[in-house]
mmCIF file of C-alpha atoms and ligand atoms in Angstrom:
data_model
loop_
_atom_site.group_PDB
_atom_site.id
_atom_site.type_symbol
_atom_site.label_atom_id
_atom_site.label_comp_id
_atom_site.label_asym_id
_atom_site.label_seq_id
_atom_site.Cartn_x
_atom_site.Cartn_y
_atom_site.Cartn_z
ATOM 1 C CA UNK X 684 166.311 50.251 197.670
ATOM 2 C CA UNK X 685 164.871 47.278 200.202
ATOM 3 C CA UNK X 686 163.493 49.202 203.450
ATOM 4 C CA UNK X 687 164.988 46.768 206.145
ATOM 5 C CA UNK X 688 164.229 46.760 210.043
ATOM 6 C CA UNK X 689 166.754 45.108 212.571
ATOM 7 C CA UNK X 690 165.587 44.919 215.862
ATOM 8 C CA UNK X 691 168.208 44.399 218.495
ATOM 9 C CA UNK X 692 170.950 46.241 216.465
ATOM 10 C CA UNK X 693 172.532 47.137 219.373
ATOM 11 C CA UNK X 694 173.150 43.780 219.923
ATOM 12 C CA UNK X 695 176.462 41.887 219.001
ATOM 13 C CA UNK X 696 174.768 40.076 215.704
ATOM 14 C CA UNK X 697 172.226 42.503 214.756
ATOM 15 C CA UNK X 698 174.976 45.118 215.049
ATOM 16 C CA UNK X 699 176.878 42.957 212.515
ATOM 17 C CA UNK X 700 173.786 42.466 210.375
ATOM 18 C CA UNK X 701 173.033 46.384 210.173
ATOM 19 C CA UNK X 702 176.575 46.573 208.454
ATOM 20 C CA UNK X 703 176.006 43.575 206.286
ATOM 21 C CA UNK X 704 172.609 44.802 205.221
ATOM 22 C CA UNK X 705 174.165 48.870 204.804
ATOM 23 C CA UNK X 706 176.598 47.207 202.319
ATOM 24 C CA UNK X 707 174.623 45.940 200.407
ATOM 25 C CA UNK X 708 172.930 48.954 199.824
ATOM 26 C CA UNK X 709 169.534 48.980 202.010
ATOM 27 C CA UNK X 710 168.182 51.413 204.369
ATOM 28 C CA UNK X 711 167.952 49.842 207.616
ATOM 29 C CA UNK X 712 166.907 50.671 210.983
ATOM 30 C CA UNK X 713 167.939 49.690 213.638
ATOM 31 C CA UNK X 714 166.506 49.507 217.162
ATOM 32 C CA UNK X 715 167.478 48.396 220.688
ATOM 33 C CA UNK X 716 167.427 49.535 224.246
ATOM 34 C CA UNK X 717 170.917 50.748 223.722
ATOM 35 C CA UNK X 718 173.332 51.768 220.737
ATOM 36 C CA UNK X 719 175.967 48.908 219.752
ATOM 37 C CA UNK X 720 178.591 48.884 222.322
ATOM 38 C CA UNK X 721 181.695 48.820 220.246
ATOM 39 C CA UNK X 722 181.444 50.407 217.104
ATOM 40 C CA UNK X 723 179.189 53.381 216.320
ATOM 41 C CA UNK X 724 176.382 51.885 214.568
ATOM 42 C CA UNK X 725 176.034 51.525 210.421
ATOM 43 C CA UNK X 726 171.758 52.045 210.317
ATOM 44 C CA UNK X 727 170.348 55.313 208.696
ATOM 45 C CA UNK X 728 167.879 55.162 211.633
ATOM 46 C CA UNK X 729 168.565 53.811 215.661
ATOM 47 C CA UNK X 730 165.723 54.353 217.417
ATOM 48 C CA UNK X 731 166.346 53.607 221.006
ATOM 49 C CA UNK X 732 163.348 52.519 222.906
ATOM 50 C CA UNK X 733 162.024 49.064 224.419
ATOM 51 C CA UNK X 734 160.063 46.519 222.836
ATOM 52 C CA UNK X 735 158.146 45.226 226.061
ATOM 53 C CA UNK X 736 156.310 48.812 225.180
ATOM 54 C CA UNK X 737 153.980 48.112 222.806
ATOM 55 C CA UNK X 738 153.139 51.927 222.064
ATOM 56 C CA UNK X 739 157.278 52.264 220.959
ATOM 57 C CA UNK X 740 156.648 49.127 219.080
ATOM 58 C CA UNK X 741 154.040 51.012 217.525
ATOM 59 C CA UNK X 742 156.277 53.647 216.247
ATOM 60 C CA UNK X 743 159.173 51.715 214.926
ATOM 61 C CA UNK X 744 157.197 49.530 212.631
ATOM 62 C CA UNK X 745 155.112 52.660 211.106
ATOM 63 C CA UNK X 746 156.011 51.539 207.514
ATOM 64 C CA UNK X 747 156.012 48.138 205.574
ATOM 65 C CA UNK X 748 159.282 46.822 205.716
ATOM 66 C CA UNK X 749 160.785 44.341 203.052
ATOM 67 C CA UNK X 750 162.312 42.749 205.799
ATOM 68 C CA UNK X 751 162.573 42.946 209.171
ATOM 69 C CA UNK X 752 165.003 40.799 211.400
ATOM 70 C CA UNK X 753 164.003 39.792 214.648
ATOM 71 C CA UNK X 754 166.950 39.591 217.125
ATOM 72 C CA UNK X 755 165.996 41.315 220.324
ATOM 73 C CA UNK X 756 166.180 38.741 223.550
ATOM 74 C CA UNK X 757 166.991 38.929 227.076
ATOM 75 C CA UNK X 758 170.093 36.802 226.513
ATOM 76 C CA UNK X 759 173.494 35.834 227.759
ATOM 77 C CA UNK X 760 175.903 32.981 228.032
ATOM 78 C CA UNK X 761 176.287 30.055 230.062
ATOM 79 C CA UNK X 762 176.994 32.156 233.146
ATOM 80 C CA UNK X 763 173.525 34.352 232.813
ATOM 81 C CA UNK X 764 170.793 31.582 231.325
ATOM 82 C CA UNK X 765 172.108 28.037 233.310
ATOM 83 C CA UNK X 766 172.800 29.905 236.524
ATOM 84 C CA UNK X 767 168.520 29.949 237.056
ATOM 85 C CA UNK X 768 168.854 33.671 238.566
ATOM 86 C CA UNK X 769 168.015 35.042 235.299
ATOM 87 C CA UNK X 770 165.011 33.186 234.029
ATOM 88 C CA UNK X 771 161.830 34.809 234.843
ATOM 89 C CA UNK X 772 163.188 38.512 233.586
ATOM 90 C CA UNK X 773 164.442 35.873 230.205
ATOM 91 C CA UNK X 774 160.954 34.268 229.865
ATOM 92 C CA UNK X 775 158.744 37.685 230.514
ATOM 93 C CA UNK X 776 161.210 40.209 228.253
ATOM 94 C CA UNK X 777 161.807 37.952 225.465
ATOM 95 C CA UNK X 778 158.180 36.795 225.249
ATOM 96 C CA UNK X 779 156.562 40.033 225.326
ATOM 97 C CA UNK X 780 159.250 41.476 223.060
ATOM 98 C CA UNK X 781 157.994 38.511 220.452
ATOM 99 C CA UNK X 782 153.947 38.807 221.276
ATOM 100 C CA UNK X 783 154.480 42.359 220.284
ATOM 101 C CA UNK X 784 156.678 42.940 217.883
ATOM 102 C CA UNK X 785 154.735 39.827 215.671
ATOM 103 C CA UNK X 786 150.727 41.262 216.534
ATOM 104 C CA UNK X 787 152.052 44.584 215.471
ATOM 105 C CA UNK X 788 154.336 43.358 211.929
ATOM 106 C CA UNK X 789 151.262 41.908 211.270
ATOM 107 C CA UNK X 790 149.069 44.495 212.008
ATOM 108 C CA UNK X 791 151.081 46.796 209.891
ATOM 109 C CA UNK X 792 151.261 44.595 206.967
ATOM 110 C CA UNK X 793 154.811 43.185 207.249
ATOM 111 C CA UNK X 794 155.149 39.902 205.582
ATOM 112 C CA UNK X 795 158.529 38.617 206.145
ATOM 113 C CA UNK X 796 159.882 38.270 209.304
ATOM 114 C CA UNK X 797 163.276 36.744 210.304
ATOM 115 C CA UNK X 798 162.771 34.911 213.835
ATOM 116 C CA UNK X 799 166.926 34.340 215.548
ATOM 117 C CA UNK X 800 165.625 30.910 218.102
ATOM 118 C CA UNK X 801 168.352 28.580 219.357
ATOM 119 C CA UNK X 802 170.232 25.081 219.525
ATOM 120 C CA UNK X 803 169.235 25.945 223.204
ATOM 121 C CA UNK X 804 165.900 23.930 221.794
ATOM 122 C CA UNK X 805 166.965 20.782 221.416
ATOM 123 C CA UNK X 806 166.102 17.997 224.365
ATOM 124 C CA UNK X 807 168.435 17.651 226.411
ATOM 125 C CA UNK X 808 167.719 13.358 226.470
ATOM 126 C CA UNK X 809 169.506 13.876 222.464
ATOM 127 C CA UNK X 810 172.523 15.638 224.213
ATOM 128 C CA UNK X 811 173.888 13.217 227.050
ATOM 129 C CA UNK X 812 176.616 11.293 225.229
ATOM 130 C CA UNK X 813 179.205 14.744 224.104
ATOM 131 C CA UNK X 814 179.981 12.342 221.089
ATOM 132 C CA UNK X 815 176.800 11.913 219.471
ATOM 133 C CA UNK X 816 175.039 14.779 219.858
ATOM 134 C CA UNK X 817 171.508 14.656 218.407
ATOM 135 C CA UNK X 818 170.293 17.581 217.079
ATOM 136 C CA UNK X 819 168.470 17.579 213.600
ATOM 137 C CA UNK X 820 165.063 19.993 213.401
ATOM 138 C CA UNK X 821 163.084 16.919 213.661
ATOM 139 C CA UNK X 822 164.270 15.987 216.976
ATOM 140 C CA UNK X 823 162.896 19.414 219.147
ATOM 141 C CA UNK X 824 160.136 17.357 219.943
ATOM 142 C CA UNK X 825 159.437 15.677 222.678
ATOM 143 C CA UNK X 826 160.069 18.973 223.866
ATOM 144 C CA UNK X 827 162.470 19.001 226.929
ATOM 145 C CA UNK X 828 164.962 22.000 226.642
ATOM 146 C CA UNK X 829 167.553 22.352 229.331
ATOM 147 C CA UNK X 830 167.035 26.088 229.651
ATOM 148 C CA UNK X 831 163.936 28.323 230.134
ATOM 149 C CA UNK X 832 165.802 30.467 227.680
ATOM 150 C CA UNK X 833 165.046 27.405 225.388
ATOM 151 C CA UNK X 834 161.444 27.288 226.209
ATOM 152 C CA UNK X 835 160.941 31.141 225.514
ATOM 153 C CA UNK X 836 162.600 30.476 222.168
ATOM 154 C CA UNK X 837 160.561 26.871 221.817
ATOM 155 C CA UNK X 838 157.173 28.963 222.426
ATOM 156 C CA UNK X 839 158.292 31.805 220.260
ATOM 157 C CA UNK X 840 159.563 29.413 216.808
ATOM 158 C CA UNK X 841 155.566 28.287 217.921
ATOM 159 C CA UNK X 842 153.671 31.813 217.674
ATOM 160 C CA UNK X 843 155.649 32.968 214.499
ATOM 161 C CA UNK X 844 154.431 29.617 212.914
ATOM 162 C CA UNK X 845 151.001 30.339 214.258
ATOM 163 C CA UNK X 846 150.757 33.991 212.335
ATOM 164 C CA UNK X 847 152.224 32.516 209.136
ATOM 165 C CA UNK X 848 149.350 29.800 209.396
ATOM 166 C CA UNK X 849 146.560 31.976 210.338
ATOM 167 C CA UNK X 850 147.501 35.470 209.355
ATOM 168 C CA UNK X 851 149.467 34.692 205.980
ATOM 169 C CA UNK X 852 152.699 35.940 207.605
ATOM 170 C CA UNK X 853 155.924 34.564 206.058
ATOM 171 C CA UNK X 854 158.304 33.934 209.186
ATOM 172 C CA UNK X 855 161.874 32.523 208.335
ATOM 173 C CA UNK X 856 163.202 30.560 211.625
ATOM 174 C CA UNK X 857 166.876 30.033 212.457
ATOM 175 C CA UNK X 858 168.183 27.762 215.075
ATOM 176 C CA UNK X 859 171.707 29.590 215.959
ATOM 177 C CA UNK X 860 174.519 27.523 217.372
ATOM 178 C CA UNK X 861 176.638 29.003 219.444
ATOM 179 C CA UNK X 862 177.527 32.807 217.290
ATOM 180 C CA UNK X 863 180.685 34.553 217.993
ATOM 181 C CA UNK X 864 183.390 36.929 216.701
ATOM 182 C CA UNK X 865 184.894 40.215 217.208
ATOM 183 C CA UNK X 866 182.603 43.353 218.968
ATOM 184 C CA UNK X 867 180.929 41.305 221.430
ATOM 185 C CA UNK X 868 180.431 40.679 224.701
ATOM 186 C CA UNK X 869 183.812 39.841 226.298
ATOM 187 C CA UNK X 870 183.785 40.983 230.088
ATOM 188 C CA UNK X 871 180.154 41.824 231.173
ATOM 189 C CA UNK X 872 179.020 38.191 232.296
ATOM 190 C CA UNK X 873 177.254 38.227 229.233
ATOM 191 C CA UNK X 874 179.810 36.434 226.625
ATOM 192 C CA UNK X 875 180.194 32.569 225.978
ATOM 193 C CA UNK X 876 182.858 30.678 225.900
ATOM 194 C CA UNK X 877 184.612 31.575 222.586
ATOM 195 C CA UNK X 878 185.119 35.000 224.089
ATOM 196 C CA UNK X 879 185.517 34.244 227.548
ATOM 197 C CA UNK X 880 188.397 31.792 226.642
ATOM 198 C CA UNK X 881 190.025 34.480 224.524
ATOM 199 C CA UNK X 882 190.199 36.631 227.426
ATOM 200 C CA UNK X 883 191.637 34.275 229.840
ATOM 201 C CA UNK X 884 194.040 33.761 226.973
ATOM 202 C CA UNK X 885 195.114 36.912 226.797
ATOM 203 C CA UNK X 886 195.429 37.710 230.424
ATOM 204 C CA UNK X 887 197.390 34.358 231.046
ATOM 205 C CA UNK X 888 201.126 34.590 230.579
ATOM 206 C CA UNK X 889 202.849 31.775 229.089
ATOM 207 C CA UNK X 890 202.452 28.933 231.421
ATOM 208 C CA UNK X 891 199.747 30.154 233.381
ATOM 209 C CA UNK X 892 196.614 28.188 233.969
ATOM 210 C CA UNK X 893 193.199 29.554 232.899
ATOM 211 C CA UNK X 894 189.857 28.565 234.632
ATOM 212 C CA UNK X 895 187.307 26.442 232.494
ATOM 213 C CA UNK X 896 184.329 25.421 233.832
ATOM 214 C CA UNK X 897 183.760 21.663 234.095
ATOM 215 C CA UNK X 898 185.544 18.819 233.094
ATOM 216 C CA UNK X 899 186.526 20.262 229.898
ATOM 217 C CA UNK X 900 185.284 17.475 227.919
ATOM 218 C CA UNK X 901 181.604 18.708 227.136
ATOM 219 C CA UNK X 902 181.357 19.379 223.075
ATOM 220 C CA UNK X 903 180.240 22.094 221.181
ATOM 221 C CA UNK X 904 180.380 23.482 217.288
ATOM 222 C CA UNK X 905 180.970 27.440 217.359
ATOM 223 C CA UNK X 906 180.160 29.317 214.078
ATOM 224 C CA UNK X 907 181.695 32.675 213.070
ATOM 225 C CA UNK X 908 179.314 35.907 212.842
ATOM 226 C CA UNK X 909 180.108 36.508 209.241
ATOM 227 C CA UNK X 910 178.874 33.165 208.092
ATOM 228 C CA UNK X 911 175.953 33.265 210.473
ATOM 229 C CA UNK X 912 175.075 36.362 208.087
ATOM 230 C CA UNK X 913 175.033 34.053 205.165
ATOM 231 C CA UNK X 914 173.133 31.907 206.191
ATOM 232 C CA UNK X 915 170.284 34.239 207.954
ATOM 233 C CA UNK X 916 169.810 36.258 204.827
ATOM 234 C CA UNK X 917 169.918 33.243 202.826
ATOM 235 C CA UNK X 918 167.410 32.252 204.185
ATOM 236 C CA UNK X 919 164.801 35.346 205.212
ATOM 237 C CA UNK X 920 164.805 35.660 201.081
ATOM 238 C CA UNK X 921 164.311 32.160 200.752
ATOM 239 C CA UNK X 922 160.704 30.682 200.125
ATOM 240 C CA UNK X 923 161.105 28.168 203.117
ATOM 241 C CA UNK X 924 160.323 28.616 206.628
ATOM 242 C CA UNK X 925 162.675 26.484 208.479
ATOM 243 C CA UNK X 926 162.839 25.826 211.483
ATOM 244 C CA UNK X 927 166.754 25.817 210.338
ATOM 245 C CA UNK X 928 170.016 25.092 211.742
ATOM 246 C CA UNK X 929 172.106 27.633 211.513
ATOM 247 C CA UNK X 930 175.658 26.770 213.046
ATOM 248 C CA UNK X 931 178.947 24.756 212.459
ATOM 249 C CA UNK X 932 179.379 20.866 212.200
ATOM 250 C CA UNK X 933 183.024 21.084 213.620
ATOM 251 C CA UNK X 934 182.582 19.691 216.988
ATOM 252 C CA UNK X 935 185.211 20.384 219.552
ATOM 253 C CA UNK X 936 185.433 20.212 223.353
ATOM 254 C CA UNK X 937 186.021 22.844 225.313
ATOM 255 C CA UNK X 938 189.503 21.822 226.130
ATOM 256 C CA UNK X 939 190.317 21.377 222.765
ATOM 257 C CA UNK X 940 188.938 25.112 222.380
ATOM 258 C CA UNK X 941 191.549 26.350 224.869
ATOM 259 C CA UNK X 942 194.733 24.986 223.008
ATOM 260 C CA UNK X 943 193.455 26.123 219.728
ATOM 261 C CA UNK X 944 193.286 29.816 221.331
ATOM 262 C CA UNK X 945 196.818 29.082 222.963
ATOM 263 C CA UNK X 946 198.237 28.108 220.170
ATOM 264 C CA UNK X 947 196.713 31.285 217.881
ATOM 265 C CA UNK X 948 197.866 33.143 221.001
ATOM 266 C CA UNK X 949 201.629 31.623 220.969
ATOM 267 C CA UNK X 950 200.848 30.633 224.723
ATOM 268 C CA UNK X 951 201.515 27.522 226.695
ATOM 269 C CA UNK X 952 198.223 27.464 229.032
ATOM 270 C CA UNK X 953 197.520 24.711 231.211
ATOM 271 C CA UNK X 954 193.724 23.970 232.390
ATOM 272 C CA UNK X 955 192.351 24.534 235.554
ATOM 273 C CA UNK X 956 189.062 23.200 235.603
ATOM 274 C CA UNK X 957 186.593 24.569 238.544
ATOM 275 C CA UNK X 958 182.940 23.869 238.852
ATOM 276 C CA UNK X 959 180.739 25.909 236.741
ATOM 277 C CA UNK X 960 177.074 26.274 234.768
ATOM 278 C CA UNK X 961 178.151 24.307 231.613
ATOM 279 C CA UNK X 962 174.928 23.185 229.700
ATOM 280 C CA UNK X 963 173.902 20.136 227.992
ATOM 281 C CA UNK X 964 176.848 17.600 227.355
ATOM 282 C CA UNK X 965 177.516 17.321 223.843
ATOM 283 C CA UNK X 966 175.868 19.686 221.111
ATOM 284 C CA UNK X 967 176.517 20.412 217.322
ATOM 285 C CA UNK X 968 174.573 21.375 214.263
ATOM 286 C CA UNK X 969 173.254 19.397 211.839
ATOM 287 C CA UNK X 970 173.163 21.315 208.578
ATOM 288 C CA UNK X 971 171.775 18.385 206.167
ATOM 289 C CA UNK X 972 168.399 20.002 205.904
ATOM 290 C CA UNK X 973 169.715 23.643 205.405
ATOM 291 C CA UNK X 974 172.541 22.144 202.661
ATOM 292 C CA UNK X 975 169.895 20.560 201.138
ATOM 293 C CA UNK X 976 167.171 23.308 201.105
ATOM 294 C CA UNK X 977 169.147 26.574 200.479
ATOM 295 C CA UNK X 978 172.360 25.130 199.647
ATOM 296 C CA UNK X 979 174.333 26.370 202.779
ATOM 297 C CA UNK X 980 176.860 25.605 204.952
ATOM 298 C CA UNK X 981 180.035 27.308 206.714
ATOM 299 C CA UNK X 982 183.013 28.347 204.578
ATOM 300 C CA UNK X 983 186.031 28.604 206.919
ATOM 301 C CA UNK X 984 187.230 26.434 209.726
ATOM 302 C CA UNK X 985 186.687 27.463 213.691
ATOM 303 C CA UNK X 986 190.536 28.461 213.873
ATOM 304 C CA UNK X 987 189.687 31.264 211.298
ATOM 305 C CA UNK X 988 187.121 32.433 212.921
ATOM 306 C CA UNK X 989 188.764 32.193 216.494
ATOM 307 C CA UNK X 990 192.026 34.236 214.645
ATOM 308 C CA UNK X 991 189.978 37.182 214.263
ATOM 309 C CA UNK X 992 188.206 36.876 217.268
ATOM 310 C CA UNK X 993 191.318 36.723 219.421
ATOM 311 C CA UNK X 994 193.066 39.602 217.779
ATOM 312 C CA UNK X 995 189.682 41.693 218.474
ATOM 313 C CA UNK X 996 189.257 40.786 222.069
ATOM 314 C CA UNK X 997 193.230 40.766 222.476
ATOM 315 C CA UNK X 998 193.078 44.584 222.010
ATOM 316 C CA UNK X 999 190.518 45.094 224.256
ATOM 317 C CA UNK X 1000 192.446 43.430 227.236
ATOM 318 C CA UNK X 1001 195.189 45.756 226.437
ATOM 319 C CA UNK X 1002 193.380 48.844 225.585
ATOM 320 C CA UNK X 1003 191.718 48.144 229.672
ATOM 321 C CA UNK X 1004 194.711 46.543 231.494
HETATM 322 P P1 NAD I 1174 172.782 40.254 222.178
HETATM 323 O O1 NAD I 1174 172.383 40.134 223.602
HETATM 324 O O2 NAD I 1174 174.115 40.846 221.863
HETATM 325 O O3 NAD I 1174 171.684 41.067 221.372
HETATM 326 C C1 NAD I 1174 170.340 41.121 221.751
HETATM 327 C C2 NAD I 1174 169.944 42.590 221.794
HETATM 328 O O4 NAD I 1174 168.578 42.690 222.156
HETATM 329 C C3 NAD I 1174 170.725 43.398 222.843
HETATM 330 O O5 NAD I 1174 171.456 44.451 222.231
HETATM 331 C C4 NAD I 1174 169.666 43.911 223.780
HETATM 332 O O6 NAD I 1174 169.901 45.218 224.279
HETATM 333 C C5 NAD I 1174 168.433 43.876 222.883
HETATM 334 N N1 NAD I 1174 167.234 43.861 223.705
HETATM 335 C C6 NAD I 1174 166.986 43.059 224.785
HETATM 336 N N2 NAD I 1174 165.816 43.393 225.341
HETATM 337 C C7 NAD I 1174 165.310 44.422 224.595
HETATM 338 C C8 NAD I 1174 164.132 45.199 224.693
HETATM 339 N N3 NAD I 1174 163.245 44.985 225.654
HETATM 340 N N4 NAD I 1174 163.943 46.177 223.772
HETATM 341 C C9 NAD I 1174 164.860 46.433 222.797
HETATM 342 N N5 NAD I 1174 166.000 45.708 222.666
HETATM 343 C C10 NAD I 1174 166.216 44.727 223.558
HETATM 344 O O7 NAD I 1174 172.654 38.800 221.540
HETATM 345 P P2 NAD I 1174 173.179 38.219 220.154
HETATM 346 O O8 NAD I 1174 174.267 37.259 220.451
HETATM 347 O O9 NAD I 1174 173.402 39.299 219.185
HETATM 348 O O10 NAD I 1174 171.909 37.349 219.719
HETATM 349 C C11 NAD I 1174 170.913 37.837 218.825
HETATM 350 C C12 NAD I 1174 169.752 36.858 218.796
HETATM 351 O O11 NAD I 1174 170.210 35.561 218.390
HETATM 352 C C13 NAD I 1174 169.068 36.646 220.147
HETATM 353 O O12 NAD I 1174 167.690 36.502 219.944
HETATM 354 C C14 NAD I 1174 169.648 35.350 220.640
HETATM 355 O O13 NAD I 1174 168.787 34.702 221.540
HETATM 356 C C15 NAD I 1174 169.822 34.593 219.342
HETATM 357 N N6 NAD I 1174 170.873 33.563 219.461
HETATM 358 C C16 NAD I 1174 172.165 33.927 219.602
HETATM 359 C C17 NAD I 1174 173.143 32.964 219.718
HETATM 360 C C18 NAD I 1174 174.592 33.331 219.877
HETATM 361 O O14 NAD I 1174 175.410 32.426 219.991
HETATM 362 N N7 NAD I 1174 174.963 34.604 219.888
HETATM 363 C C19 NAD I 1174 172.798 31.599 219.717
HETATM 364 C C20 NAD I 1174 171.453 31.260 219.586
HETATM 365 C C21 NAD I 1174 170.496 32.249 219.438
#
């Protein structure tokens, strides 16, 4: 039996991950500031605790772990990393969370070490035109993320490449693209636009219009939790070290978004579109070099995904309306 370690399994993927990892017959422990918000958690072990402390830090990784998945970030959607309130608390918690939880892995003999950075990366020169997106690993640099969130995560993909150089570390780095499905944020200010959407949705009646932020037309590629699973423990038991995209290559704009939700929804929703933090213009993965490397790529289309999703969150706006 693998001894796994999933820090930030409170959190909506790690929570996900815990259960993926349970089933296949691991002990795992988890370990966030707080216990997984919608489900009771699937870990042997949740230690709750902060990882800014490096003394607690101390005590979680006591063992060698065969793997340990590192998912803890200050970290929200559009409306908590563009809005610039946020970013020094983003910038000091998820950097210290890294500088620790890496100095001590390493100190404790961990070897593999699954880092979750972001499409939040990429320049934001690459992402002007929402039709041509640029964003293949090889184009992070010049550096010029449009988010200190995608600095901290920049910085971070940096010092897990450092240990693996110097301290014969193996990190495995993942470039997520925008993660969703069911048992995640939906409400708190925290969720992105999959989920946000699918709330409007389901508090609109039939002819209503729902707010979107912007013009509507800015792109994105969304990619559904279970195949974001895939493709992060693909990888962590891979011998590469990425950085990888992991995400979808079905690009749609946000407006297109909406009337695939109305239409899963049976709705008629018109679009109201208000001014809002919206992000770069255009963005969506480019799996070539992950295809190529370890072989993977999505399964199912968005509208599965967004099916599931919508039935989840659906309940939710019933079981509190
Ligand atoms: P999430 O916010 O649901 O999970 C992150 C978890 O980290 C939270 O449960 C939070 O409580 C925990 N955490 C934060 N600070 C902590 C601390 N000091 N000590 C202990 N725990 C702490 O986010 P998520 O969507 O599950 O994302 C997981 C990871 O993937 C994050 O690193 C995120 O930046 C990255 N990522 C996610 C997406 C996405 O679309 N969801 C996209 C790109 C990258």
């Amino acid at each position: 039996m693998k001894k796994t370690l999933v820090l930030g399994a409170g959190g909506f993927i790690g929570s996900h991950l815990v259960k993926r990892l349970k089933s296949e017959g691991n002990w795992v422990r988890g370990v966030d500031l707080k216990f997984p918000r919608f489900a009771e958690t699937h870990a042997d072990d949740f230690a709750i605790g902060d990882l800014r402390d490096p003394a607690f830090v101390r005590e979680i990784i006591d063992q060698r772990f065969d793997e340990v998945y590192q998912l803890a970030a200050d970290m929200g959607g559009a409306g908590y990393i563009f809005t610039g309130e946020n970013d020094a608390n983003v910038m000091h918690n998820s950097a210290t969370i890294n500088l620790n939880v890496l100095d001590i892995a390493y100190k404790r003999n961990v070897k593999r070490i699954f880092y979750s950075s972001s499409a939040c990366i990429y320049p934001e020169y690459n992402q002007l035109d929402p039709d041509n997106p640029k964003c293949s690993e090889d184009s992070a640099y010049p550096a010029a993320p449009d988010s200190e969130y995608g600095w901290e995560k920049l910085f971070s993909e940096r010092l897990y490449l450092a240990y693996g150089r110097n301290h014969g570390m193996e990190p495995r780095i993942a470039r997520y693209h925008n993660i969703f499905g069911p048992e995640g944020s939906w409400n708190d200010g925290k969720e992105k636009a999959p989920a946000a959407i699918c709330r409007k949705v389901a508090l609109a009646k039939g002819g209503d219009d729902i707010e979107i932020w912007g013009d509507g037309k800015q792109t994105r590629s969304f990619l559904y939790v279970d195949e974001c699973l895939n493709g992060t423990t693909r990888l962590l038991r891979s011998s590469e070290t990425g950085p990888f995209n992991i995400g979808s290559e079905e690009m749609v704009t946000i407006n297109q978004l909406v009337d695939i939700v109305a239409d899963i929804a049976g709705k008629k929703i018109g679009k109201h579109h208000i001014s809002g933090p919206t992000g770069v213009r255009g963005r969506n993965s480019d799996n070539r070099l992950i295809e190529e490397k370890l072989g993977w790529s999505p399964s199912d289309s968005l509208r599965t995904g967004l099916e599931k999703t919508y039935g989840w969150i659906e309940q939710q706006v019933r079981a509190n309306h």
